[in-house]
PDB file of C-alpha atoms in Angstrom:
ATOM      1  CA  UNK A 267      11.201  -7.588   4.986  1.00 53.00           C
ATOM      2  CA  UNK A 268       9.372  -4.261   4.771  1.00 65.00           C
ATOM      3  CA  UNK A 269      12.216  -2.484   6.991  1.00 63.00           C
ATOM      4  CA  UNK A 270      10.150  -0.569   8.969  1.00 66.00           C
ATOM      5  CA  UNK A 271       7.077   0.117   6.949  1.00 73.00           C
ATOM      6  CA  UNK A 272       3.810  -1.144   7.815  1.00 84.00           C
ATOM      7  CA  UNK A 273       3.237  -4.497   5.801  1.00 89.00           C
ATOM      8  CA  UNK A 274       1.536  -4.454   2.012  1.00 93.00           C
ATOM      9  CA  UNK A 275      -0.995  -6.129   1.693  1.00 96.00           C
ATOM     10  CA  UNK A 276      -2.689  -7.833  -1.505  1.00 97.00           C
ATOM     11  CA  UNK A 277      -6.367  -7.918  -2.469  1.00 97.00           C
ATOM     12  CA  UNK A 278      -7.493 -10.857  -4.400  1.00 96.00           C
ATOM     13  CA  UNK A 279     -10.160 -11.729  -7.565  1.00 91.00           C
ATOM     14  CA  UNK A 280     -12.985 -12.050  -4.731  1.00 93.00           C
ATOM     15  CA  UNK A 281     -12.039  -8.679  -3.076  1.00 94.00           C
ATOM     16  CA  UNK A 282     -10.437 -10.745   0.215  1.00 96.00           C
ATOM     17  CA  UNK A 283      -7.487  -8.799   2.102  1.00 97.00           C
ATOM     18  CA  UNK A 284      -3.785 -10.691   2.712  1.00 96.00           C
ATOM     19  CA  UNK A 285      -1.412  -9.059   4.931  1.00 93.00           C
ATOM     20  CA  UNK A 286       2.112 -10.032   4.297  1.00 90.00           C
ATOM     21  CA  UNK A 287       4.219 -10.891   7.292  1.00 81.00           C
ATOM     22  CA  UNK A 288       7.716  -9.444   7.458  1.00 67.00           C
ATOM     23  CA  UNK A 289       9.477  -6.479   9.664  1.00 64.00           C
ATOM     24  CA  UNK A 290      12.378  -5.895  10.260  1.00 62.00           C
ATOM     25  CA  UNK A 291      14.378  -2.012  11.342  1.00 64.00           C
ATOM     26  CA  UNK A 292      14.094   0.851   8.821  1.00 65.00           C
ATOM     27  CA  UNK A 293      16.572   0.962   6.445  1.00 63.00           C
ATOM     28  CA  UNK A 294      19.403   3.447   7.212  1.00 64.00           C
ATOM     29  CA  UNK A 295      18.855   3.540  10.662  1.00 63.00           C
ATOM     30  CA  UNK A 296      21.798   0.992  11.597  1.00 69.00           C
ATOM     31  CA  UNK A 297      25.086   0.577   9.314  1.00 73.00           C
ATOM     32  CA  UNK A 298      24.908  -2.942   8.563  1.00 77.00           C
ATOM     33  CA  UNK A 299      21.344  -5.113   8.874  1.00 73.00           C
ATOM     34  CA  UNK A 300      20.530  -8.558   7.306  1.00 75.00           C
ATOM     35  CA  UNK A 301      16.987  -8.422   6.337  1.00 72.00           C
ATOM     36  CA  UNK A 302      14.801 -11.642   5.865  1.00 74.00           C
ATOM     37  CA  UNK A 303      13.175 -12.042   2.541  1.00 78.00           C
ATOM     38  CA  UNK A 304       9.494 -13.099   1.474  1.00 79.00           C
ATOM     39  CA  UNK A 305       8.159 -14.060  -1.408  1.00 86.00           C
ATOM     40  CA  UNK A 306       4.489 -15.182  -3.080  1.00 88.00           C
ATOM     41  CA  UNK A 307       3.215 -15.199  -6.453  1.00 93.00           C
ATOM     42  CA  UNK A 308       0.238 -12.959  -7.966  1.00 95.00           C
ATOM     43  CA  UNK A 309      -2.237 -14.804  -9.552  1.00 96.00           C
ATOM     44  CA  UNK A 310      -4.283 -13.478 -12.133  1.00 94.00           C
ATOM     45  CA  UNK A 311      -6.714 -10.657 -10.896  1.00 94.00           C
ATOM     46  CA  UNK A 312      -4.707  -9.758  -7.618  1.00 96.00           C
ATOM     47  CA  UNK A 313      -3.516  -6.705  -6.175  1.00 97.00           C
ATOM     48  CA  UNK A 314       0.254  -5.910  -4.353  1.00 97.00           C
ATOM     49  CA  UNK A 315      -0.403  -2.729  -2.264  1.00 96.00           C
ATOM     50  CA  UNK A 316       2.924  -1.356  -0.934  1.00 93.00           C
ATOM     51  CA  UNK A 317       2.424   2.189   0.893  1.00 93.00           C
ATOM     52  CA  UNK A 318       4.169   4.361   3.250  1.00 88.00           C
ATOM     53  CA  UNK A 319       2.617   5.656   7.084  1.00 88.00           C
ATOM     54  CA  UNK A 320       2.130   9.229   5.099  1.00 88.00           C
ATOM     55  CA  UNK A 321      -0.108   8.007   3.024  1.00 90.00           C
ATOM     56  CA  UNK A 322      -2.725   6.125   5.254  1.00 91.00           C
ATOM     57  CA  UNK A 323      -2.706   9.191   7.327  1.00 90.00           C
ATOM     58  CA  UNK A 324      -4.007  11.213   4.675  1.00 89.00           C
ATOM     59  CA  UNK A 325      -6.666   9.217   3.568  1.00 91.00           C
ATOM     60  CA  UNK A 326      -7.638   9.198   7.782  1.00 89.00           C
ATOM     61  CA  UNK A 327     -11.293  10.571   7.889  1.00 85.00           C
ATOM     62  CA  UNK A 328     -13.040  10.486  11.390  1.00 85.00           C
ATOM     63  CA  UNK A 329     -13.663   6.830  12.611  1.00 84.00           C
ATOM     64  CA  UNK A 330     -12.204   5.342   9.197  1.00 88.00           C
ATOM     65  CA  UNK A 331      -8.790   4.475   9.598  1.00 93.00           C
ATOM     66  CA  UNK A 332      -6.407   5.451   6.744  1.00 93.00           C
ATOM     67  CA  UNK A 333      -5.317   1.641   6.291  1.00 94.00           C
ATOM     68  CA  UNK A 334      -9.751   0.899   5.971  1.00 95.00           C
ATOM     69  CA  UNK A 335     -10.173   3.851   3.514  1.00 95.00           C
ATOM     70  CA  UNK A 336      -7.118   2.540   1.439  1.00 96.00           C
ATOM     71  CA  UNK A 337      -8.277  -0.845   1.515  1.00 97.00           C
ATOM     72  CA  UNK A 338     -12.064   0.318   0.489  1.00 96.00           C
ATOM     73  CA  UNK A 339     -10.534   2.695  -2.528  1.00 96.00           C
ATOM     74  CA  UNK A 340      -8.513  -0.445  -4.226  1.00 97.00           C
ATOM     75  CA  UNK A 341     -11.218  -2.875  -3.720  1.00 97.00           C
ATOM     76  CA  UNK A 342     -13.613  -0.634  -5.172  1.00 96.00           C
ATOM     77  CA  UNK A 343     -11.089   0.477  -8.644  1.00 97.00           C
ATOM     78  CA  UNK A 344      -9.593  -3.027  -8.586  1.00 94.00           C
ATOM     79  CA  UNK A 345     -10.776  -3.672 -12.140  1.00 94.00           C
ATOM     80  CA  UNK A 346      -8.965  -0.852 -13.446  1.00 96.00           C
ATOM     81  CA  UNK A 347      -5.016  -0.112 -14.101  1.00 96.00           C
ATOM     82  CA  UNK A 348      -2.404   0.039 -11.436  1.00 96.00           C
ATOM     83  CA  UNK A 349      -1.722   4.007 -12.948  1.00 96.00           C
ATOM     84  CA  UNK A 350      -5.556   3.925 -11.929  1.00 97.00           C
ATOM     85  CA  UNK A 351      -5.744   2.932  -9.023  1.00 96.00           C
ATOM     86  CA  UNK A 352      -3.216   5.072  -7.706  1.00 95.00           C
ATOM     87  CA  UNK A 353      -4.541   7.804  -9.297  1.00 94.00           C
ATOM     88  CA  UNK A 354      -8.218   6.796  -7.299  1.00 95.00           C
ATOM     89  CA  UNK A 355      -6.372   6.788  -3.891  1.00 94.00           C
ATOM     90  CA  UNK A 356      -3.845  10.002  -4.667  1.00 91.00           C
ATOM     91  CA  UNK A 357      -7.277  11.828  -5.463  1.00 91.00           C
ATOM     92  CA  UNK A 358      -8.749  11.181  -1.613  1.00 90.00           C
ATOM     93  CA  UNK A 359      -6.053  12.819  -0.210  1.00 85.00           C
ATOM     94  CA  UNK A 360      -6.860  16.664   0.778  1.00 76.00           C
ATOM     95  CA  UNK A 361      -4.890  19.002  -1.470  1.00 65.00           C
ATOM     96  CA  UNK A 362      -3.058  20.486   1.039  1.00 53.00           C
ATOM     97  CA  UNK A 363      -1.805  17.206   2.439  1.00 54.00           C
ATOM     98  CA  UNK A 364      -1.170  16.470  -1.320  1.00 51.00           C
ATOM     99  CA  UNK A 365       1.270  19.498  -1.528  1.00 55.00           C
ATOM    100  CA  UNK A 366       3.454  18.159   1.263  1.00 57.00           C
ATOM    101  CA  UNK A 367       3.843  14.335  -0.515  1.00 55.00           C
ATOM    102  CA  UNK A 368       7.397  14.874   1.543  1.00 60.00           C
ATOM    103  CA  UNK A 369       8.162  10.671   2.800  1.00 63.00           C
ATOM    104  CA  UNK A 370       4.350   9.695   1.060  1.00 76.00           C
ATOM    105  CA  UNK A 371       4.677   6.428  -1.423  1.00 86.00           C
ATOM    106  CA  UNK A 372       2.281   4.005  -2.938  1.00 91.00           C
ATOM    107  CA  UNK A 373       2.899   1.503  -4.918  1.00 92.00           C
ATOM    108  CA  UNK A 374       0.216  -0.785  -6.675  1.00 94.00           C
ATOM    109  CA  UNK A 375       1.048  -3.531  -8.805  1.00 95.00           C
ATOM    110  CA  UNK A 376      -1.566  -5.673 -10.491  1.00 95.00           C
ATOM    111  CA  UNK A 377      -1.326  -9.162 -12.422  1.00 93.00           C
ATOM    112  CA  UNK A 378      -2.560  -9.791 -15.471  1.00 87.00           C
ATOM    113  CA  UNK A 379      -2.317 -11.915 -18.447  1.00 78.00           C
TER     114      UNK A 379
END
């Protein structure tokens, strides 16, 4: 379940783009939910992308959605750290959308061995 959140997504060795399924309401919003659960292994080389709506809307420019620039930004520093690749993306986004990070998250996690 991704409660509300658009769905991560993880890029494999080759550079190819998996959407994870899942939904679900936003968390807080009712006082008791039962959320499904989802699970897949990383193989060596691949790329969990977990992000918030704030965060693909900064990285928006013109006719490039926010969700094609993120995509483009991992693929293209997927060889290098997690801390790296975050620190890629978080330097895309304009410096006065990067003041007010208020409800922005990212989350990359990367397996190796």
């Amino acid at each position: 379940a991704n409660a509300g959140h658009a769905p991560p997504f993880v890029i494999d060795y080759d550079g190819m783009v998996e959407t994870l399924s899942g939904g679900g309401i936003s968390l807080g919003g009712m006082d008791s939910i039962v959320l499904e659960t989802e699970s897949r292994d990383l193989l060596e080389g691949e790329v969990l992308v977990i992000y918030s709506d704030q965060t693909v809307e900064a990285l928006k420019r013109g006719s490039v959605s926010g969700l094609e620039a993120l995509i483009s930004l991992v693929r293209e520093n997927k060889e290098k750290s997690a801390a790296e690749m975050v620190q890629a993306v978080e330097s895309k986004i304009p410096d006065v959308r990067r003041e007010s990070k208020a409800g922005s998250a990212l989350i990359i996690v990367k397996c190796s061995f």
